Amino acid sequence: MGPIQTAKDRCRKCYSCVRNCPVKAIKVKEHWAEVIHDRCIGCGICLKVCSQKAKQIADCITQTLRILENGKSPVAILGCSYPAFFSELRPGQLVAGLQKLGFADIFEGTAGVELIAGQYQQLIESGGRGPLISSHCPTIVDLIERHYPQLVRHLMPVVSPMVAIGRYIKHTRGAQTPVVYISSCIAGKFEVSAEEVAGAVDMVLTYRELSQIFRDRGLDPARMKDAPFSGRKPDRGRLFPISGGPFQAFDVHNDFLNTDFVSTGGEQGALELIRDLAAQRITPKWVDIRFCEGGCIGGPGKNNRLTNFSKRSLIIDAFHQRREIPYLPEEKECTAPFPSLLRSFTNKFERLENPSGESIRAILQATNKFIQEDELDCGACGYPTCREHAAAVYQGLADNQMCLPFSIKRLEEDRVILTQKYELAQRALAQEFGDSAIIGQDPRTGDVLKLIRQVGPTPTTVLIRGESGTGKELTARAIHQHSNRADKPLVTVNCTTLTDSLLESELFGHKRGSFTGAIADKKGLFEAANGGTIFLDEIGDITPKLQAELLRVLDSGEIKPVGGNRPTEVDVRLIAATNRNLEEGVEEGWFREDLFYRLNVFTITMPPLRNRIDSLPQLVHHFLASASKRLNKPIRGIEDRAIAALLRYHWPGNIRELQNIIERASVLTQDNIVRLENLPTVFSELSLEEPVAAGDSAKRQERGSLRGQREKHLRIVEKNLLKKYLEDAGGNVSKAARTASIPRRTFYRMLERHGLKGSAFKKTASPPSNSGP
């Protein structure tokens, strides 16, 4: 487990860390990008470029506070570059702040530079190891050990200044003394865990982390009096953190024309110099390399507003004012043997499997690179060439989505496909709901249209009530089209088709990991309808939990995704519909009273078709036109007998039932005219009843009652019995009347009422046979 970890729930897989990692030490997983610790050099670039803070380093603040609470006289070491990052404080004030936190003594890390100066001078003067590479930058050491093993033997076998001063303190104060090193170097956190230098320093804090501790404890060092440093007072070592500073600190005289001594800093300069050394294109005597730009002053600091030039000036100013920095009297030298300042380095290189040419071609073709001209080598993926990116894909360090031209082309293709699907969906919706006009000229339909025109332009919540199939959704669409939100989306949700948990996720959205199967964040329909209208059909069927959530949305205008903590504001007009009696629901406890009053601001009650039967002929012709378009079949009309039968029906399924019957009849017709025979059997029987005029609503209402329905079915039964008696009597009316025990005159009246005649039931004699004997 390495110091840099990935918070998987934060990673958005933006590839920023993969593209910017100088050694490609990040592996692309299914939903996140993970650090490969055996390749990582601890430069911290992935921490800097991750906008979602998914790349995180171990919590050193908590561990430091534990050290301070242990009461074992902990020692703090201020790194060489502290004057550049705490420019608003005097050194003594910074020491006072650290003492206030609980540190017993505060040392300057610059003293460690002068501890190793002698070792460096001896190695440089001997010059027997070829090009010598300074080993005080942990990132450079890891870079060479893990990626350029041919240069391991050129690393100067000397510990870094941090380890040197740490060993010095453990030597003089005791091995159990807790030591905390404070600097700008993230790689120092990696170095203290290395086996070769373990035990010298217990914890490494960055300047930013120290500032956070000051804030958390309510301490302001700028208001404190100066306190003195402890330990050895450094001198020219104070110049060490800036580029070229080690030449001064280690008393190496160099000039512009002397190629024996080379110094560089920054990612690009460091990598270029190491590549030249590995290829033996240059052979200097000593190279000083720091991975951070400008030297150790380029790391993450307390104040990033300062440039490297201003930080360099602060370091030099501190060097000139070094005699003013307060120090305790020099301690007596420890008589115990001084610990070694030497260290060794090892080859930690792990070779990745190289892909074959066939594998490279397959990966290139997967990203639409079939000929050499397709390999643009644009560098957008973070690799110099398409083939290097393909090799990284094979090794698991990258994936195809990082190829920008491929991703753009795929997005364009997806856009074309989605546009086509959108047009098809729009066409289907136009066929299904394109005509949002409510058909009908009866008084009740006129009242509904008047209410729609009144409430449409307002933001008022509307509750549509009525039986199933009366056109509640059509009414909601008409309200939306009459509103000021007509150019915004109308989202329709049927509350009876989803379970409680799924409906909550659909309405309000959810966060990734909030429940099993939630593999990604999802926006809810309320958020999708933002600025427009949402129509909740059958709202009387939602559970009390969802009723409470819906009430909160109506009251505050905010939604909270499932598993989320931050509410999101939405501007949505709500239209609800139900076929249930919500007043009874309030009394019986299955519907919230406060939600009922919140919904029941403006109510539109849709009349059933049996109460607006005067509009049936107009509805029939409208549905015939729709069926003709949907079926691609020219329907020319409907016969009067069929219309008459439709007028006599009770219509329990309302307009939806009428639409389905008309479409079925349109499918069955052979001559493009809907006839009585194309309708269900019940309409053939109804056609024999006494016709009712389209405007005779009183008589039609009487037929729609229980009594009317009972009489209708009794007439059907009576007619069928009369037919049976006539068939058994061979059409003889007198015989049929005797069999039925009914007076002959009464039997004749019943036949006349049902339009039956005895002659129609006479059995015809069989024709004589013409065959001979």
Short mmCIF file of N, CA, C and O in Angstrom, two decimals, residues 377-470:
data_model
loop_
_atom_site.label_atom_id
_atom_site.label_comp_id
_atom_site.label_asym_id
_atom_site.label_seq_id
_atom_site.Cartn_x
_atom_site.Cartn_y
_atom_site.Cartn_z
N ASP A 377 -0.46 11.13 -33.90
CA ASP A 377 0.56 11.46 -32.90
C ASP A 377 0.32 12.84 -32.31
O ASP A 377 1.24 13.67 -32.17
N CYS A 378 -0.95 13.12 -31.95
CA CYS A 378 -1.31 14.46 -31.47
C CYS A 378 -0.87 14.70 -30.03
O CYS A 378 -0.81 15.84 -29.58
N GLY A 379 -0.60 13.63 -29.29
CA GLY A 379 -0.13 13.78 -27.91
C GLY A 379 -1.22 14.07 -26.90
O GLY A 379 -0.93 14.25 -25.71
N ALA A 380 -2.48 14.13 -27.33
CA ALA A 380 -3.57 14.44 -26.40
C ALA A 380 -3.76 13.35 -25.36
O ALA A 380 -4.29 13.61 -24.28
N CYS A 381 -3.34 12.15 -25.66
CA CYS A 381 -3.48 11.03 -24.72
C CYS A 381 -2.42 11.06 -23.63
O CYS A 381 -2.50 10.31 -22.65
N GLY A 382 -1.40 11.91 -23.79
CA GLY A 382 -0.31 11.96 -22.82
C GLY A 382 0.90 11.18 -23.27
O GLY A 382 1.94 11.19 -22.59
N TYR A 383 0.81 10.51 -24.42
CA TYR A 383 1.94 9.75 -24.97
C TYR A 383 2.40 10.42 -26.26
O TYR A 383 1.57 10.94 -27.02
N PRO A 384 3.71 10.41 -26.55
CA PRO A 384 4.22 11.12 -27.74
C PRO A 384 3.66 10.58 -29.06
O PRO A 384 3.42 11.33 -29.98
N THR A 385 3.47 9.26 -29.14
CA THR A 385 3.01 8.67 -30.40
C THR A 385 1.84 7.74 -30.13
O THR A 385 1.62 7.27 -29.01
N CYS A 386 1.09 7.46 -31.19
CA CYS A 386 -0.05 6.55 -31.09
C CYS A 386 0.41 5.13 -30.75
O CYS A 386 -0.31 4.41 -30.06
N ARG A 387 1.57 4.75 -31.23
CA ARG A 387 2.07 3.39 -30.95
C ARG A 387 2.48 3.25 -29.48
O ARG A 387 2.28 2.18 -28.89
N GLU A 388 3.04 4.30 -28.90
CA GLU A 388 3.37 4.24 -27.47
C GLU A 388 2.09 4.15 -26.64
O GLU A 388 2.04 3.45 -25.62
N HIS A 389 1.06 4.87 -27.07
CA HIS A 389 -0.22 4.78 -26.38
C HIS A 389 -0.81 3.38 -26.51
O HIS A 389 -1.35 2.82 -25.55
N ALA A 390 -0.70 2.79 -27.71
CA ALA A 390 -1.20 1.43 -27.92
C ALA A 390 -0.46 0.44 -27.02
O ALA A 390 -1.08 -0.48 -26.44
N ALA A 391 0.85 0.61 -26.88
CA ALA A 391 1.61 -0.26 -25.98
C ALA A 391 1.15 -0.09 -24.54
O ALA A 391 1.03 -1.06 -23.78
N ALA A 392 0.85 1.16 -24.14
CA ALA A 392 0.36 1.41 -22.78
C ALA A 392 -1.01 0.78 -22.57
O ALA A 392 -1.30 0.28 -21.47
N VAL A 393 -1.85 0.79 -23.60
CA VAL A 393 -3.15 0.13 -23.50
C VAL A 393 -2.95 -1.37 -23.28
O VAL A 393 -3.62 -1.98 -22.44
N TYR A 394 -2.04 -1.96 -24.02
CA TYR A 394 -1.74 -3.39 -23.88
C TYR A 394 -1.24 -3.71 -22.47
O TYR A 394 -1.59 -4.73 -21.88
N GLN A 395 -0.45 -2.79 -21.89
CA GLN A 395 0.12 -3.01 -20.56
C GLN A 395 -0.82 -2.63 -19.44
O GLN A 395 -0.49 -2.81 -18.26
N GLY A 396 -2.00 -2.12 -19.77
CA GLY A 396 -2.98 -1.77 -18.76
C GLY A 396 -2.78 -0.40 -18.16
O GLY A 396 -3.42 -0.06 -17.16
N LEU A 397 -1.90 0.41 -18.75
CA LEU A 397 -1.63 1.75 -18.21
C LEU A 397 -2.55 2.80 -18.79
O LEU A 397 -2.60 3.93 -18.29
N ALA A 398 -3.26 2.48 -19.85
CA ALA A 398 -4.12 3.45 -20.51
C ALA A 398 -5.29 2.70 -21.13
O ALA A 398 -5.34 1.46 -21.10
N ASP A 399 -6.24 3.43 -21.70
CA ASP A 399 -7.31 2.78 -22.47
C ASP A 399 -7.62 3.60 -23.71
O ASP A 399 -7.13 4.72 -23.89
N ASN A 400 -8.44 3.03 -24.57
CA ASN A 400 -8.70 3.64 -25.87
C ASN A 400 -9.40 4.99 -25.77
O ASN A 400 -9.23 5.85 -26.64
N GLN A 401 -10.18 5.19 -24.70
CA GLN A 401 -10.94 6.43 -24.58
C GLN A 401 -10.03 7.65 -24.42
O GLN A 401 -10.49 8.78 -24.58
N MET A 402 -8.76 7.43 -24.11
CA MET A 402 -7.83 8.55 -23.97
C MET A 402 -7.43 9.13 -25.32
O MET A 402 -6.88 10.23 -25.38
N CYS A 403 -7.69 8.40 -26.41
CA CYS A 403 -7.36 8.89 -27.75
C CYS A 403 -8.38 9.94 -28.14
O CYS A 403 -9.55 9.63 -28.38
N LEU A 404 -7.97 11.21 -28.22
CA LEU A 404 -8.91 12.31 -28.46
C LEU A 404 -9.58 12.22 -29.83
O LEU A 404 -10.81 12.34 -29.92
N PRO A 405 -8.84 12.02 -30.94
CA PRO A 405 -9.53 11.92 -32.25
C PRO A 405 -10.54 10.77 -32.28
O PRO A 405 -11.63 10.91 -32.84
N PHE A 406 -10.18 9.63 -31.68
CA PHE A 406 -11.10 8.50 -31.64
C PHE A 406 -12.36 8.84 -30.84
O PHE A 406 -13.49 8.56 -31.26
N SER A 407 -12.17 9.48 -29.68
CA SER A 407 -13.31 9.83 -28.84
C SER A 407 -14.21 10.86 -29.53
O SER A 407 -15.43 10.78 -29.45
N ILE A 408 -13.58 11.84 -30.22
CA ILE A 408 -14.38 12.85 -30.92
C ILE A 408 -15.19 12.21 -32.04
O ILE A 408 -16.38 12.50 -32.22
N LYS A 409 -14.56 11.32 -32.81
CA LYS A 409 -15.28 10.65 -33.89
C LYS A 409 -16.41 9.79 -33.35
O LYS A 409 -17.51 9.76 -33.91
N ARG A 410 -16.14 9.11 -32.24
CA ARG A 410 -17.19 8.28 -31.65
C ARG A 410 -18.34 9.15 -31.14
O ARG A 410 -19.52 8.78 -31.27
N LEU A 411 -18.02 10.31 -30.57
CA LEU A 411 -19.07 11.23 -30.12
C LEU A 411 -19.90 11.73 -31.30
O LEU A 411 -21.12 11.87 -31.20
N GLU A 412 -19.21 12.00 -32.42
CA GLU A 412 -19.94 12.44 -33.61
C GLU A 412 -20.88 11.34 -34.11
O GLU A 412 -22.02 11.61 -34.49
N GLU A 413 -20.36 10.10 -34.13
CA GLU A 413 -21.21 8.98 -34.56
C GLU A 413 -22.38 8.80 -33.60
O GLU A 413 -23.52 8.57 -34.03
N ASP A 414 -22.10 8.90 -32.30
CA ASP A 414 -23.18 8.78 -31.31
C ASP A 414 -24.20 9.90 -31.49
O ASP A 414 -25.40 9.68 -31.32
N ARG A 415 -23.69 11.10 -31.82
CA ARG A 415 -24.61 12.23 -32.01
C ARG A 415 -25.54 11.98 -33.19
O ARG A 415 -26.75 12.25 -33.12
N VAL A 416 -24.97 11.42 -34.28
CA VAL A 416 -25.81 11.11 -35.45
C VAL A 416 -26.86 10.07 -35.10
O VAL A 416 -28.04 10.21 -35.45
N ILE A 417 -26.44 9.02 -34.38
CA ILE A 417 -27.37 7.96 -33.99
C ILE A 417 -28.45 8.52 -33.07
O ILE A 417 -29.64 8.23 -33.22
N LEU A 418 -28.02 9.32 -32.09
CA LEU A 418 -28.99 9.90 -31.15
C LEU A 418 -29.94 10.86 -31.86
O LEU A 418 -31.12 10.93 -31.52
N THR A 419 -29.42 11.60 -32.85
CA THR A 419 -30.29 12.50 -33.61
C THR A 419 -31.36 11.71 -34.36
O THR A 419 -32.54 12.09 -34.38
N GLN A 420 -30.92 10.59 -34.95
CA GLN A 420 -31.88 9.75 -35.66
C GLN A 420 -32.92 9.18 -34.70
O GLN A 420 -34.12 9.18 -34.98
N LYS A 421 -32.44 8.71 -33.54
CA LYS A 421 -33.37 8.16 -32.56
C LYS A 421 -34.31 9.24 -32.04
O LYS A 421 -35.50 8.99 -31.81
N TYR A 422 -33.77 10.45 -31.88
CA TYR A 422 -34.60 11.56 -31.40
C TYR A 422 -35.70 11.88 -32.41
O TYR A 422 -36.86 12.09 -32.04
N GLU A 423 -35.31 11.90 -33.69
CA GLU A 423 -36.31 12.20 -34.72
C GLU A 423 -37.37 11.11 -34.77
O GLU A 423 -38.57 11.40 -34.93
N LEU A 424 -36.93 9.83 -34.64
CA LEU A 424 -37.92 8.74 -34.62
C LEU A 424 -38.83 8.85 -33.41
O LEU A 424 -40.04 8.63 -33.51
N ALA A 425 -38.23 9.18 -32.26
CA ALA A 425 -39.04 9.31 -31.04
C ALA A 425 -40.01 10.48 -31.16
O ALA A 425 -41.18 10.37 -30.75
N GLN A 426 -39.55 11.59 -31.77
CA GLN A 426 -40.43 12.74 -31.98
C GLN A 426 -41.59 12.37 -32.91
O GLN A 426 -42.73 12.78 -32.70
N ARG A 427 -41.26 11.58 -33.95
CA ARG A 427 -42.30 11.16 -34.88
C ARG A 427 -43.32 10.27 -34.18
O ARG A 427 -44.53 10.41 -34.37
N ALA A 428 -42.79 9.33 -33.35
CA ALA A 428 -43.70 8.43 -32.63
C ALA A 428 -44.56 9.21 -31.64
O ALA A 428 -45.76 8.95 -31.50
N LEU A 429 -43.95 10.16 -30.95
CA LEU A 429 -44.72 10.98 -30.01
C LEU A 429 -45.75 11.84 -30.73
O LEU A 429 -46.85 12.05 -30.23
N ALA A 430 -45.35 12.31 -31.92
CA ALA A 430 -46.30 13.12 -32.67
C ALA A 430 -47.51 12.29 -33.09
O ALA A 430 -48.64 12.77 -33.09
N GLN A 431 -47.24 11.00 -33.44
CA GLN A 431 -48.35 10.13 -33.80
C GLN A 431 -49.22 9.81 -32.59
O GLN A 431 -50.44 9.72 -32.68
N GLU A 432 -48.55 9.64 -31.44
CA GLU A 432 -49.29 9.25 -30.24
C GLU A 432 -49.95 10.44 -29.55
O GLU A 432 -51.10 10.39 -29.14
N PHE A 433 -49.18 11.53 -29.41
CA PHE A 433 -49.67 12.68 -28.65
C PHE A 433 -49.56 14.00 -29.41
O PHE A 433 -49.66 15.06 -28.82
N GLY A 434 -49.26 13.91 -30.69
CA GLY A 434 -49.00 15.13 -31.44
C GLY A 434 -50.14 16.12 -31.40
O GLY A 434 -49.94 17.31 -31.33
N ASP A 435 -51.37 15.60 -31.47
CA ASP A 435 -52.53 16.49 -31.40
C ASP A 435 -53.02 16.53 -29.97
O ASP A 435 -53.67 15.61 -29.50
N SER A 436 -52.63 17.58 -29.26
CA SER A 436 -53.01 17.68 -27.85
C SER A 436 -54.35 18.36 -27.67
O SER A 436 -54.75 18.64 -26.55
N ALA A 437 -55.07 18.64 -28.81
CA ALA A 437 -56.38 19.28 -28.69
C ALA A 437 -57.38 18.31 -28.09
O ALA A 437 -57.38 17.12 -28.40
N ILE A 438 -58.19 18.83 -27.20
CA ILE A 438 -59.23 18.01 -26.58
C ILE A 438 -60.48 18.10 -27.47
O ILE A 438 -61.00 19.18 -27.71
N ILE A 439 -60.93 16.95 -27.98
CA ILE A 439 -62.01 16.90 -28.95
C ILE A 439 -63.36 16.89 -28.22
O ILE A 439 -63.54 16.16 -27.24
N GLY A 440 -64.29 17.66 -28.72
CA GLY A 440 -65.64 17.63 -28.16
C GLY A 440 -66.28 19.00 -28.12
O GLY A 440 -65.60 20.02 -27.93
N GLN A 441 -67.59 19.00 -28.34
CA GLN A 441 -68.34 20.25 -28.33
C GLN A 441 -69.44 20.26 -27.28
O GLN A 441 -70.26 21.17 -27.25
N ASP A 442 -69.47 19.22 -26.44
CA ASP A 442 -70.50 19.16 -25.42
C ASP A 442 -70.17 20.16 -24.31
O ASP A 442 -69.03 20.61 -24.16
N PRO A 443 -71.14 20.53 -23.51
CA PRO A 443 -70.94 21.55 -22.45
C PRO A 443 -69.84 21.18 -21.46
O PRO A 443 -69.08 22.05 -21.03
N ARG A 444 -69.74 19.89 -21.09
CA ARG A 444 -68.73 19.51 -20.07
C ARG A 444 -67.32 19.65 -20.63
O ARG A 444 -66.41 20.10 -19.93
N THR A 445 -67.13 19.27 -21.88
CA THR A 445 -65.82 19.45 -22.50
C THR A 445 -65.49 20.93 -22.62
O THR A 445 -64.35 21.35 -22.41
N GLY A 446 -66.49 21.73 -22.93
CA GLY A 446 -66.27 23.18 -23.00
C GLY A 446 -65.82 23.75 -21.67
O GLY A 446 -64.95 24.63 -21.62
N ASP A 447 -66.38 23.25 -20.57
CA ASP A 447 -65.96 23.72 -19.24
C ASP A 447 -64.50 23.36 -18.96
O ASP A 447 -63.75 24.18 -18.40
N VAL A 448 -64.11 22.14 -19.37
CA VAL A 448 -62.72 21.72 -19.15
C VAL A 448 -61.76 22.60 -19.94
O VAL A 448 -60.72 23.04 -19.43
N LEU A 449 -62.09 22.87 -21.20
CA LEU A 449 -61.22 23.71 -22.03
C LEU A 449 -61.10 25.12 -21.46
O LEU A 449 -60.02 25.73 -21.51
N LYS A 450 -62.18 25.63 -20.90
CA LYS A 450 -62.14 26.96 -20.30
C LYS A 450 -61.19 26.98 -19.10
O LYS A 450 -60.39 27.91 -18.92
N LEU A 451 -61.24 25.92 -18.26
CA LEU A 451 -60.34 25.85 -17.10
C LEU A 451 -58.88 25.73 -17.53
O LEU A 451 -57.99 26.31 -16.90
N ILE A 452 -58.63 24.96 -18.61
CA ILE A 452 -57.26 24.81 -19.10
C ILE A 452 -56.71 26.16 -19.55
O ILE A 452 -55.56 26.52 -19.24
N ARG A 453 -57.52 26.94 -20.27
CA ARG A 453 -57.06 28.26 -20.73
C ARG A 453 -56.82 29.22 -19.56
O ARG A 453 -55.94 30.08 -19.62
N GLN A 454 -57.55 29.04 -18.48
CA GLN A 454 -57.38 29.93 -17.34
C GLN A 454 -56.13 29.59 -16.53
O GLN A 454 -55.38 30.48 -16.12
N VAL A 455 -55.89 28.30 -16.30
CA VAL A 455 -54.79 27.91 -15.41
C VAL A 455 -53.48 27.73 -16.15
O VAL A 455 -52.40 27.80 -15.55
N GLY A 456 -53.54 27.52 -17.48
CA GLY A 456 -52.33 27.24 -18.25
C GLY A 456 -51.22 28.25 -18.06
O GLY A 456 -50.09 27.89 -17.73
N PRO A 457 -51.43 29.55 -18.25
CA PRO A 457 -50.34 30.53 -18.16
C PRO A 457 -49.81 30.75 -16.75
O PRO A 457 -48.82 31.46 -16.58
N THR A 458 -50.43 30.22 -15.74
CA THR A 458 -50.00 30.44 -14.36
C THR A 458 -49.04 29.33 -13.92
O THR A 458 -49.00 28.26 -14.54
N PRO A 459 -48.28 29.52 -12.82
CA PRO A 459 -47.41 28.45 -12.29
C PRO A 459 -48.14 27.54 -11.30
O PRO A 459 -47.50 26.74 -10.61
N THR A 460 -49.45 27.64 -11.21
CA THR A 460 -50.22 26.94 -10.19
C THR A 460 -50.16 25.43 -10.37
O THR A 460 -50.20 24.91 -11.49
N THR A 461 -50.06 24.72 -9.25
CA THR A 461 -50.15 23.26 -9.26
C THR A 461 -51.58 22.85 -9.61
O THR A 461 -52.55 23.43 -9.11
N VAL A 462 -51.71 21.84 -10.48
CA VAL A 462 -53.03 21.40 -10.95
C VAL A 462 -53.22 19.94 -10.61
O VAL A 462 -52.31 19.12 -10.79
N LEU A 463 -54.42 19.60 -10.10
CA LEU A 463 -54.80 18.22 -9.83
C LEU A 463 -55.92 17.85 -10.79
O LEU A 463 -56.99 18.47 -10.78
N ILE A 464 -55.68 16.84 -11.63
CA ILE A 464 -56.67 16.38 -12.60
C ILE A 464 -57.30 15.11 -12.06
O ILE A 464 -56.60 14.14 -11.75
N ARG A 465 -58.62 15.09 -11.97
CA ARG A 465 -59.32 13.95 -11.41
C ARG A 465 -60.27 13.37 -12.46
O ARG A 465 -60.74 14.07 -13.35
N GLY A 466 -60.55 12.09 -12.32
CA GLY A 466 -61.46 11.46 -13.26
C GLY A 466 -61.17 9.98 -13.39
O GLY A 466 -60.13 9.47 -12.92
N GLU A 467 -62.09 9.25 -14.03
CA GLU A 467 -61.94 7.82 -14.21
C GLU A 467 -60.78 7.53 -15.17
O GLU A 467 -60.33 8.40 -15.91
N SER A 468 -60.34 6.27 -15.16
CA SER A 468 -59.29 5.86 -16.09
C SER A 468 -59.78 5.98 -17.52
O SER A 468 -60.93 5.63 -17.82
N GLY A 469 -58.91 6.50 -18.38
CA GLY A 469 -59.26 6.59 -19.79
C GLY A 469 -60.01 7.83 -20.19
O GLY A 469 -60.45 7.94 -21.34
N THR A 470 -60.15 8.80 -19.29
CA THR A 470 -60.91 10.01 -19.62
C THR A 470 -60.05 11.09 -20.25
O THR A 470 -60.56 12.16 -20.59
#
